XYZ file of C-alpha atoms in Angstrom:
740
model
C 12.003 210.534 16.108
C 14.057 211.029 19.284
C 16.333 209.035 21.307
C 16.968 209.264 24.999
C 20.742 209.548 25.787
C 20.850 210.470 29.268
C 22.185 213.622 28.025
C 21.391 216.079 31.054
C 23.314 219.229 31.229
C 23.265 221.487 34.324
C 23.442 225.177 33.338
C 23.564 228.015 36.230
C 22.471 231.356 35.350
C 22.346 233.799 38.055
C 19.443 236.337 37.224
C 18.221 238.831 39.820
C 15.107 240.857 39.246
C 17.240 244.031 38.688
C 20.558 242.739 37.017
C 21.765 239.740 35.082
C 25.186 238.250 34.589
C 26.578 238.885 31.240
C 27.528 235.271 30.617
C 26.965 231.934 32.329
C 28.421 231.484 35.582
C 29.602 227.589 35.659
C 29.734 224.981 32.947
C 27.496 222.542 31.360
C 28.505 219.005 31.823
C 27.208 216.173 29.117
C 27.852 212.443 28.845
C 31.153 212.709 27.085
C 31.361 216.369 26.762
C 33.080 218.293 23.746
C 34.302 215.712 21.517
C 31.832 213.269 22.107
C 30.049 211.294 19.572
C 26.686 212.218 18.084
C 25.000 210.805 14.983
C 23.756 212.992 11.946
C 20.030 213.586 12.050
C 19.745 211.698 15.237
C 17.982 213.653 17.961
C 19.916 214.199 21.033
C 18.027 215.395 24.410
C 19.174 218.350 26.617
C 18.204 219.549 29.700
C 19.195 222.776 31.495
C 18.373 224.234 34.811
C 18.209 227.751 35.272
C 19.044 229.541 38.410
C 16.982 232.647 38.195
C 14.617 234.804 40.121
C 12.321 234.896 37.044
C 12.068 233.105 33.889
C 9.002 234.251 32.456
C 9.378 235.562 28.747
C 12.655 233.848 28.571
C 13.227 232.312 25.122
C 15.595 229.390 23.993
C 17.068 228.985 20.492
C 19.855 226.846 18.808
C 22.235 228.171 15.975
C 25.304 226.603 14.426
C 25.410 223.316 12.771
C 22.281 221.983 14.731
C 18.569 222.401 14.616
C 16.709 222.539 17.838
C 13.524 220.589 18.044
C 10.647 220.848 20.896
C 12.633 223.611 22.548
C 10.816 224.878 25.961
C 11.383 226.757 29.178
C 9.008 225.376 31.852
C 9.655 226.979 35.093
C 13.395 226.918 35.701
C 14.042 224.066 33.198
C 15.002 224.306 29.588
C 14.778 221.365 27.319
C 14.903 220.173 23.874
C 16.401 218.141 21.231
C 19.701 218.767 18.980
C 19.745 217.360 15.542
C 23.090 217.955 13.980
C 22.789 218.539 10.170
C 26.487 218.781 9.245
C 29.876 218.092 10.454
C 31.606 221.647 9.340
C 34.824 221.747 11.230
C 37.936 219.591 11.003
C 38.645 219.754 14.583
C 37.197 221.214 18.019
C 39.897 224.047 17.770
C 38.708 224.725 13.921
C 38.028 228.405 15.228
C 41.650 228.888 16.121
C 43.924 231.086 13.700
C 45.231 229.345 10.782
C 43.057 226.396 11.377
C 40.674 225.153 8.610
C 37.370 225.253 9.221
C 36.413 222.797 6.229
C 35.607 219.255 7.134
C 37.625 216.748 5.295
C 36.052 213.564 3.837
C 38.275 211.684 6.554
C 36.891 211.530 10.030
C 36.974 213.026 12.592
C 34.605 215.747 11.876
C 32.996 217.952 14.338
C 29.738 220.060 14.627
C 29.195 223.079 16.781
C 25.798 223.850 18.464
C 25.138 227.064 20.392
C 22.280 226.936 22.999
C 20.958 230.379 23.538
C 18.896 231.752 26.384
C 17.447 235.125 25.849
C 15.687 237.670 27.833
C 13.426 239.731 25.314
C 12.909 242.637 27.715
C 16.790 243.342 27.359
C 17.209 243.486 31.040
C 19.715 240.228 30.896
C 22.069 239.444 28.272
C 21.916 236.255 26.403
C 23.391 233.148 27.936
C 25.180 231.128 25.374
C 27.000 227.537 25.739
C 28.749 225.967 23.000
C 28.956 222.028 22.328
C 31.445 220.472 19.875
C 30.730 217.037 19.494
C 32.303 214.541 16.750
C 29.598 213.852 14.198
C 29.142 210.333 12.287
C 27.008 209.600 9.449
C 23.765 208.316 10.904
C 24.309 204.740 9.641
C 27.927 204.432 11.189
C 27.127 202.110 13.852
C 26.348 199.461 10.998
C 29.783 199.695 9.574
C 31.324 197.395 12.264
C 28.740 194.896 12.255
C 28.607 194.967 8.461
C 32.500 194.327 8.362
C 32.364 191.496 11.156
C 29.369 189.927 9.435
C 31.560 189.695 6.191
C 34.902 188.803 7.645
C 33.293 185.987 9.756
C 32.657 183.663 6.433
C 35.608 184.830 4.971
C 38.243 184.038 7.644
C 36.207 181.220 9.333
C 37.915 182.517 12.670
C 35.776 184.473 14.848
C 38.846 185.959 17.153
C 40.439 187.419 13.932
C 36.863 188.590 12.938
C 36.144 190.272 16.208
C 39.483 191.660 16.704
C 39.388 193.608 13.301
C 35.871 194.789 13.906
C 36.695 195.566 17.565
C 39.663 197.788 16.238
C 37.556 199.245 13.522
C 35.064 200.460 15.853
C 37.706 202.266 18.300
C 39.401 204.013 15.294
C 35.942 205.373 14.660
C 35.600 206.662 18.043
C 38.885 208.210 18.258
C 39.638 209.091 14.447
C 43.132 207.908 14.476
C 44.268 204.541 13.433
C 47.380 204.472 15.391
C 45.647 205.821 18.435
C 42.939 203.273 18.028
C 45.421 200.624 18.084
C 47.056 201.795 21.290
C 43.605 202.153 22.892
C 42.654 198.868 21.690
C 45.422 197.370 23.465
C 45.782 199.232 26.644
C 42.164 200.080 27.298
C 39.918 198.023 25.461
C 41.246 194.620 26.269
C 42.582 195.364 29.748
C 39.164 196.772 30.954
C 37.391 193.616 29.620
C 39.558 191.778 32.004
C 39.356 194.316 35.050
C 35.735 194.781 34.646
C 32.568 192.701 35.522
C 33.507 190.125 32.747
C 36.367 188.923 35.196
C 33.668 187.279 37.008
C 32.586 184.926 34.269
C 36.261 184.189 33.383
C 36.899 183.079 36.839
C 33.647 180.906 37.086
C 34.666 179.414 33.658
C 38.029 178.464 34.914
C 36.525 176.816 38.142
C 33.773 175.073 36.646
C 36.355 173.652 33.783
C 38.609 172.469 36.588
C 35.668 170.631 38.074
C 34.936 168.727 34.663
C 38.897 167.972 34.329
C 38.587 166.376 37.746
C 35.444 164.371 36.618
C 37.670 163.238 33.522
C 40.797 162.348 35.146
C 39.053 160.307 37.588
C 37.432 158.248 35.282
C 33.917 159.282 36.169
C 32.981 160.799 32.756
C 34.328 157.653 30.957
C 32.381 155.407 33.226
C 29.214 157.441 32.616
C 29.777 156.817 29.080
C 30.338 153.259 29.117
C 27.275 152.802 31.409
C 25.203 154.397 28.740
C 26.534 152.013 26.078
C 25.667 148.982 27.979
C 22.169 150.129 27.414
C 22.679 150.703 23.655
C 21.807 147.610 21.259
C 21.053 149.494 17.950
C 21.340 152.563 16.173
C 17.927 153.692 17.531
C 19.059 153.631 21.287
C 22.489 155.026 20.308
C 20.820 158.353 19.441
C 18.803 158.136 22.574
C 21.910 157.837 24.608
C 23.748 160.812 22.901
C 20.495 162.703 23.496
C 20.205 161.829 27.074
C 23.873 162.272 27.608
C 23.577 165.952 26.591
C 21.177 166.460 29.519
C 23.868 164.546 31.970
C 26.461 166.972 31.356
C 24.621 170.195 31.294
C 26.629 172.477 33.090
C 28.792 173.531 30.471
C 28.406 173.483 26.549
C 32.140 173.123 25.964
C 32.423 170.170 28.304
C 29.106 168.732 26.897
C 30.465 168.506 23.545
C 33.827 167.220 24.149
C 32.841 164.604 26.774
C 29.761 163.355 25.146
C 31.266 163.521 21.410
C 34.473 161.755 22.607
C 32.983 159.432 25.047
C 29.993 157.726 22.925
C 31.726 157.854 19.548
C 32.985 154.217 20.135
C 29.239 153.161 20.831
C 27.904 155.208 17.819
C 30.412 153.673 15.562
C 29.594 150.214 16.543
C 25.783 150.944 15.699
C 26.706 152.664 12.699
C 25.398 156.001 13.408
C 26.909 158.502 10.830
C 29.311 160.697 12.206
C 27.268 163.613 10.728
C 24.105 162.547 13.010
C 26.362 162.233 15.965
C 27.751 165.634 15.569
C 24.320 166.961 14.914
C 23.119 165.475 18.292
C 26.305 166.547 20.324
C 25.756 170.428 18.987
C 22.034 170.145 19.511
C 22.264 169.115 23.130
C 25.227 171.369 24.039
C 24.363 174.993 23.722
C 20.477 174.709 23.630
C 20.684 172.687 27.050
C 22.939 174.867 28.770
C 20.935 177.863 27.877
C 17.706 176.489 29.371
C 19.042 175.253 32.551
C 18.880 177.262 35.570
C 22.227 176.177 36.431
C 25.114 176.351 33.856
C 28.199 178.426 32.674
C 25.499 180.696 31.240
C 23.846 181.777 34.386
C 26.332 184.094 35.599
C 26.981 185.866 32.420
C 23.524 186.217 31.491
C 22.512 187.543 35.118
C 25.364 190.132 34.786
C 24.273 191.391 31.578
C 20.704 191.430 32.546
C 21.565 193.319 35.668
C 23.601 195.990 34.147
C 20.983 197.043 31.634
C 17.943 197.052 34.263
C 20.027 199.350 36.271
C 20.761 201.569 33.248
C 17.293 201.800 32.288
C 15.776 202.102 35.956
C 14.234 199.182 36.328
C 13.953 197.601 40.053
C 10.584 195.795 40.079
C 12.336 192.266 39.659
C 15.996 191.110 40.457
C 18.248 190.012 37.714
C 18.204 186.606 38.769
C 14.340 186.522 38.803
C 14.137 187.843 35.095
C 16.829 185.114 34.137
C 14.445 182.703 35.720
C 11.353 183.708 34.354
C 12.875 184.085 30.557
C 13.729 180.193 30.505
C 10.209 179.174 29.720
C 10.403 181.809 26.931
C 13.567 180.575 24.956
C 11.469 178.891 22.471
C 14.330 178.029 19.952
C 16.180 175.979 22.425
C 12.755 174.104 23.267
C 11.891 173.723 19.731
C 14.991 172.246 18.902
C 15.200 169.759 21.648
C 11.800 168.665 20.556
C 12.618 168.506 16.956
C 15.736 166.354 17.971
C 13.457 164.034 19.911
C 10.855 164.175 16.923
C 13.819 162.940 14.408
C 15.147 160.126 16.928
C 11.504 158.569 17.889
C 10.277 158.733 14.171
C 13.197 157.268 12.844
C 13.220 159.535 9.949
C 15.524 162.393 8.317
C 15.433 164.781 5.343
C 17.836 166.814 3.391
C 21.801 165.707 3.491
C 21.061 164.195 6.633
C 18.938 161.642 5.482
C 21.823 160.357 2.868
C 24.440 160.687 5.431
C 22.451 158.112 7.629
C 21.302 155.731 4.710
C 24.982 155.730 3.811
C 25.934 154.715 7.244
C 23.351 152.339 7.790
C 23.692 150.502 4.534
C 27.374 150.773 3.678
C 29.110 151.036 7.051
C 30.722 154.365 5.643
C 30.470 156.613 8.745
C 31.963 159.938 7.531
C 33.091 160.964 4.331
C 35.800 163.950 3.845
C 38.605 164.792 5.786
C 37.429 164.312 9.109
C 39.444 164.760 12.306
C 39.775 161.723 14.159
C 42.091 163.593 17.031
C 41.303 162.789 20.563
C 40.237 166.116 22.385
C 41.053 164.995 25.904
C 44.341 166.214 26.751
C 46.963 163.518 27.907
C 47.147 165.292 31.300
C 43.240 164.177 31.790
C 43.257 160.808 30.374
C 42.312 158.210 33.078
C 44.727 155.726 34.161
C 43.840 152.360 32.480
C 44.896 150.406 35.802
C 42.727 152.089 38.152
C 38.904 151.635 38.110
C 36.434 153.576 36.376
C 33.347 154.306 38.650
C 30.081 156.292 37.917
C 30.044 158.102 41.289
C 33.310 159.972 40.480
C 31.797 162.067 37.972
C 28.083 161.854 39.179
C 28.853 163.180 42.660
C 30.578 166.434 41.523
C 27.767 167.173 39.113
C 25.137 166.411 41.469
C 26.543 168.437 44.266
C 26.176 171.504 41.913
C 22.800 171.082 41.597
C 22.311 170.050 45.476
C 24.405 172.941 46.705
C 23.518 175.871 44.463
C 20.187 176.865 45.468
C 20.427 176.373 49.402
C 23.692 178.755 49.069
C 21.854 180.938 46.935
C 19.268 181.466 49.668
C 22.063 181.656 52.342
C 23.699 184.378 50.025
C 20.355 186.620 49.817
C 19.514 186.134 53.712
C 23.196 186.742 55.059
C 26.065 187.079 52.919
C 25.216 188.995 49.522
C 28.066 191.588 49.322
C 25.603 194.256 49.813
C 23.853 193.219 52.793
C 21.606 190.273 53.601
C 17.614 190.344 54.034
C 17.402 188.024 56.702
C 15.209 184.898 56.925
C 12.058 186.600 58.115
C 11.023 187.399 54.408
C 9.521 185.712 51.662
C 11.718 183.350 49.103
C 11.366 185.713 46.248
C 12.675 188.559 48.076
C 15.578 186.339 49.590
C 16.473 185.182 45.898
C 16.115 188.467 44.446
C 18.738 189.658 47.264
C 21.371 186.994 46.589
C 24.508 187.288 44.638
C 24.772 184.714 41.988
C 28.310 184.986 41.266
C 29.018 184.791 44.782
C 27.029 181.499 45.227
C 28.812 180.041 42.315
C 32.183 180.608 43.461
C 31.176 178.881 46.750
C 29.581 176.074 44.918
C 32.874 175.242 42.696
C 35.113 175.789 45.581
C 32.947 173.251 47.598
C 32.982 170.835 44.872
C 36.812 171.039 44.175
C 37.458 170.232 47.825
C 34.986 167.269 47.776
C 36.758 165.977 44.619
C 39.958 166.400 46.164
C 39.338 164.085 49.224
C 37.009 161.757 47.638
C 39.459 160.627 45.074
C 42.415 160.645 47.492
C 40.491 158.291 49.850
C 39.788 155.784 47.211
C 43.091 153.834 47.704
C 44.573 150.163 46.955
C 47.757 148.935 46.647
C 46.533 147.289 43.317
C 46.384 150.475 41.591
C 49.431 151.590 43.012
C 48.081 154.222 45.631
C 45.154 156.886 45.607
C 42.856 157.100 42.581
C 44.353 160.615 42.391
C 46.450 161.958 44.926
C 45.922 165.567 45.595
C 48.371 167.063 43.507
C 47.193 165.056 40.842
C 43.700 166.459 41.249
C 45.215 170.082 40.996
C 47.018 168.795 38.123
C 43.772 167.853 36.460
C 42.044 170.933 37.565
C 44.615 173.016 35.776
C 44.572 170.777 32.630
C 40.935 171.184 32.854
C 40.973 174.558 32.468
C 42.903 174.100 29.050
C 39.578 173.328 27.320
C 38.301 176.762 28.182
C 41.470 179.032 26.872
C 40.444 179.433 23.192
C 36.902 180.355 24.347
C 38.134 182.898 26.923
C 40.221 184.560 24.253
C 37.139 184.642 21.939
C 35.193 186.124 24.546
C 37.726 188.762 25.384
C 37.741 190.250 22.075
C 34.042 189.799 21.790
C 33.415 191.970 25.096
C 35.803 194.440 23.815
C 33.976 194.761 20.544
C 30.574 194.897 22.424
C 31.785 197.690 24.668
C 32.825 199.709 21.586
C 29.738 199.227 19.765
C 27.840 200.554 22.686
C 29.889 203.625 22.455
C 29.221 203.938 18.855
C 25.695 204.373 20.003
C 24.397 201.111 18.421
C 21.204 201.525 20.787
C 20.355 204.824 19.800
C 20.500 204.209 16.189
C 18.608 200.941 16.327
C 15.795 202.531 18.557
C 15.788 205.471 15.967
C 15.735 203.153 12.858
C 13.231 200.612 14.214
C 11.291 201.990 17.146
C 8.540 203.635 15.168
C 7.987 200.664 13.218
C 7.943 197.726 15.909
C 5.080 196.994 18.318
C 5.647 195.307 21.278
C 3.819 192.107 20.023
C 6.505 191.649 17.207
C 9.631 192.918 19.504
C 10.670 189.346 20.394
C 10.576 187.950 16.962
C 12.508 190.863 15.577
C 15.114 190.788 18.392
C 15.604 187.009 17.676
C 16.064 187.541 14.039
C 18.628 190.446 14.667
C 20.637 188.442 17.262
C 20.637 185.274 14.985
C 21.786 187.108 11.966
C 24.906 188.649 13.920
C 25.486 185.445 15.734
C 25.598 183.583 12.464
C 28.249 185.940 11.033
C 30.420 186.166 14.007
C 30.052 182.691 15.434
C 29.747 183.701 18.990
C 26.615 183.552 20.922
C 27.974 185.042 24.011
C 29.437 188.101 22.244
C 26.242 188.610 20.446
C 24.402 188.848 23.700
C 27.217 191.232 24.927
C 26.213 193.593 21.774
C 22.685 193.258 21.720
C 21.282 193.605 25.293
C 21.624 197.318 25.700
C 19.757 198.187 22.196
C 17.160 195.710 22.450
C 15.919 196.822 25.993
C 16.392 200.600 24.698
C 13.912 199.320 21.999
C 11.697 197.663 24.857
C 11.769 200.836 26.778
C 11.227 203.311 24.017
C 8.152 201.013 22.701
C 6.727 200.947 26.201
C 7.303 204.171 27.555
C 7.984 206.706 24.673
C 5.998 205.581 21.738
C 2.439 207.065 21.284
C 0.322 209.975 22.453
C 0.029 208.579 25.797
C 3.194 206.847 27.005
C 3.223 204.817 30.211
C 6.125 206.491 32.205
C 6.466 203.771 35.170
C 8.674 200.760 34.017
C 8.084 198.901 37.312
C 4.906 197.297 36.233
C 4.206 193.656 35.479
C 3.342 194.694 31.918
C 6.816 195.959 31.273
C 8.246 193.097 33.090
C 6.500 190.755 30.559
C 8.192 192.654 27.622
C 11.593 192.426 29.079
C 11.348 189.010 29.915
C 10.644 188.103 26.441
C 13.093 190.300 25.253
C 15.865 188.778 27.103
C 14.696 185.204 25.940
C 14.596 186.532 22.252
C 18.162 187.651 22.762
C 19.382 184.414 23.715
C 17.223 182.622 21.623
C 18.804 184.438 18.549
C 22.194 184.134 19.795
C 22.001 180.307 20.513
C 20.603 180.065 16.748
C 23.439 181.835 15.155
C 26.161 180.193 17.120
C 24.347 176.810 16.562
C 24.355 177.255 12.557
C 27.592 179.314 12.253
C 30.474 177.601 10.340
C 32.911 179.705 12.555
C 31.137 178.777 15.678
C 33.287 177.434 18.436
C 30.737 174.950 19.625
C 30.309 173.923 15.990
C 33.684 173.184 15.279
C 33.933 171.297 18.749
C 30.971 169.147 17.991
C 32.596 168.313 14.433
C 35.992 167.545 15.890
C 35.120 165.726 19.094
C 32.642 163.470 17.015
C 35.269 162.937 14.165
C 33.112 164.418 11.341
C 34.455 166.861 8.657
C 33.279 170.191 9.444
C 31.689 171.250 6.353
C 29.768 168.092 6.415
C 28.381 168.766 10.102
C 27.150 172.180 8.668
C 25.609 171.037 5.433
C 23.657 168.442 7.303
C 22.596 170.464 10.615
C 21.651 173.769 8.703
C 18.259 172.479 7.328
C 17.248 171.396 10.664
C 18.377 174.410 12.603
C 16.625 176.562 10.026
C 13.419 174.888 10.267
C 13.308 174.895 14.125
C 14.346 178.572 13.936
C 11.376 179.381 11.823
C 9.044 177.181 13.971
C 10.306 179.157 17.183
C 9.124 182.569 15.285
C 6.084 181.447 14.075
C 4.897 179.264 17.147
C 6.732 180.868 19.938
C 8.216 184.358 19.664
C 5.161 186.092 17.867
C 2.376 184.340 19.637
C 4.417 184.724 22.951
C 4.993 188.524 22.004
C 1.082 188.983 21.827
C 0.582 187.354 25.196
C -0.018 183.528 24.518
C 1.022 181.419 27.354
C 4.554 180.172 26.630
C 3.692 176.711 27.745
C 1.027 176.741 25.201
C 3.245 177.673 22.530
C 5.764 174.770 23.548
C 2.835 172.450 23.384
C 2.056 173.507 20.061
C 5.711 172.822 18.874
C 5.377 169.125 20.181
C 2.426 168.669 17.938
C 3.557 170.511 14.824
C 7.236 169.701 14.849
C 6.641 165.756 14.596
C 4.105 166.497 11.675
C 6.372 168.576 9.882
C 9.243 165.817 10.027
C 6.896 163.338 8.782
C 5.955 165.831 5.918
C 9.366 166.526 4.898
C 10.904 163.210 5.079
C 7.949 161.953 2.812
C 9.054 164.032 -0.153
C 10.385 161.267 -2.626
C 14.233 162.238 -3.117
C 14.383 164.275 -0.001
C 14.039 162.284 3.102
C 12.451 158.895 4.311
C 12.705 156.425 7.181
C 16.139 155.203 8.055
C 17.005 151.311 8.788
C 17.964 150.568 11.938
C 21.269 148.553 12.597
C 22.285 146.644 15.436
C 25.456 144.024 15.675
C 23.174 141.235 16.641
C 20.506 141.754 14.095
C 21.809 143.398 11.247
C 19.647 146.077 9.137
C 15.922 145.879 9.824
C 13.233 148.590 8.593
C 13.091 151.903 10.717
C 10.126 154.040 11.579
C 8.661 154.584 15.066
C 7.002 151.310 15.420
C 10.164 149.392 14.238
C 12.051 151.349 16.383
C 10.592 149.984 19.581
C 9.799 146.503 18.056
C 13.793 146.071 17.469
C 14.256 146.469 21.251
C 13.001 143.007 21.893
C 14.916 141.762 18.681
C 18.270 143.054 20.097
C 17.425 141.930 23.809
C 19.261 138.635 23.280
C 22.693 140.367 21.957
C 25.751 140.672 24.217
C 25.906 144.186 24.112
C 29.005 144.603 26.077
C 30.995 142.034 23.515
C 29.638 144.116 20.695
C 31.174 147.009 21.964
C 34.353 144.868 22.667
C 34.830 143.911 19.125
C 33.944 147.548 18.043
C 33.953 147.922 14.179
C 37.125 150.168 13.861
C 36.922 153.381 11.623
C 40.105 153.490 9.593
C 40.996 155.507 6.619
C 40.964 153.776 3.146
C 42.064 154.947 -0.316
C 39.727 157.326 -2.155
C 36.567 155.750 -3.026
C 36.536 158.348 -6.079
C 38.692 160.561 -8.070
C 38.104 163.568 -5.745
C 40.662 162.425 -3.107
C 37.939 162.117 -0.456
C 38.729 159.742 2.630
C 36.004 157.433 3.606
C 35.641 156.305 7.245
C 34.014 152.760 7.027
C 32.949 149.920 9.233
C 35.543 146.900 8.865
C 32.945 144.323 9.730
C 30.488 145.626 7.487
C 28.521 142.675 5.767
C 29.977 141.423 2.645
C 27.761 143.311 -0.013
C 27.018 146.205 2.119
C 30.720 147.775 2.146
C 31.700 150.334 -0.075
């Protein structure tokens, strides 16, 4: 099988009817030229244009360390495929006097291919060209991926994992450890900050600043308290956490920090286990942010889509349009949200989560293990308790994000796009397709920040000692808010550097060569999902996974659609190919979200556990069975039928039916799961289940919930219950006979 690598050579041979030059006049330019990387036994296309009066009878051959396949001359075009058999030279200068021609075991090793164009009549001398690339073993692109997949669970640190993997990849590219270290520091990391990724960092800073202002003003806490006033038992506590995830949809980091920290006091009162809280927080972070048309994910994904569709030469739909079209195909996110809703409504759990929930309800032990109870909100962002906390101080900024973005997106496409507007006299789809989404996101965030500064300053009272927030305090809150993104941004920088390096190592070419002939259009989304899921699980980064896999996944899509088979369809700008890449894009994001959701080293997994006060290992163990089931369901009832052409809405509807049935089956297995009791401060424990959940609403209606929350059942550290030095966080007000 052959992989297209965009290696187009321009070869000039001046040939007249009566005379020919004795050598090639000019040079051949290639992607990288001499010293560039090729993989052993992996086909590399070349194309040569001859400038000659006659080419009839000319022949082309290849000598040296490569063999030529499909060599042909049509008119003045010479084409073929090179496959390097061996790397026989230690360096490109191996033929120089005194240099060894033997390829040593250590890299780099080089091969030489000589392309020969001959005139059998003898009128023209042979024209030759030598190409001397670095030759790696065919499976070399897998080495950094295997290393990162191995280091992730060992180090439990995505930054260390990605730095080592990125350096190793650069080392393989340049063939020298010392030079690799220098290039990694002065080129790879620097180019990440200079290039298109800088747009992502700027938007992340701006949106985290907006969130910081909402927290400092007390608005975020007021929303949590407003939700808490509606909570009367453990069933409604779960509903509240689930709903809060949709309120703070803009960013998964902010979502985990705000929801976990704000609602923990309420869920503790209702004896919801910390494991369940962290699960709900985690499941309403990335899955929700990934399916919302407005979030910190949008600009990043659109930029990746834009780069890849330009690379493959597709221009039927704009990147933003493809992004919107892919949302309904993001089956893992939809299936996980459906699964969580089913668990809550049915009042059932299974696996480790069932036993954690039973423990919390019946004994008041909210968490077992070394739980981190630290408050994740920085001191600079904590609201002044002397000043009022009003819901609209957070609701207005978040609402403006929705209200401003779409009108400004149309304005960008019609008038202000950096590449020129198309005017208002065209269709809305054309305007949106021409819009600059990054530009629009910057405008939106800037307007929201100005609104926050003014809105917080005009709320003035002498009782508070002045403004709710003075302009300087709002700016300070903005800066403090960006601090929540620092660790994530460092991880993104090294992830992007690794992604660019692994692309240079021809990971796309390798995957097309290894998988292209065995994958059909119908199975491409499911296989893409699995590849991305495994990688994200090992490395703990969803965005890094997307950066690595967008190029090879879309290269596979192009190969399967255009190059595979006897009668390939050469036109990419068709509805059929659009459907293929939309499903592939959705599968990349779905797999990245699943792996990030399940990984022990994922930043959102760690943040969810920490903000919820749950031991990380407990969160990991209780969440994993649920994520595995949702992932399997998304493959069986989402990506496979969706890849075969089934309507995505039908796939999601099937998930709505099948997942609750699966929950009922799994929770009915003795010793595995069951119904979890419902607890309310005013009524104590009552039987759980879907019917009981709703019946308990009336039983708890006479409870003064504000008083219940005010006399919150504090979570304290107690001495180890067993001899294993575990620490139990318990409900001090647990009824006699129910405590540990």
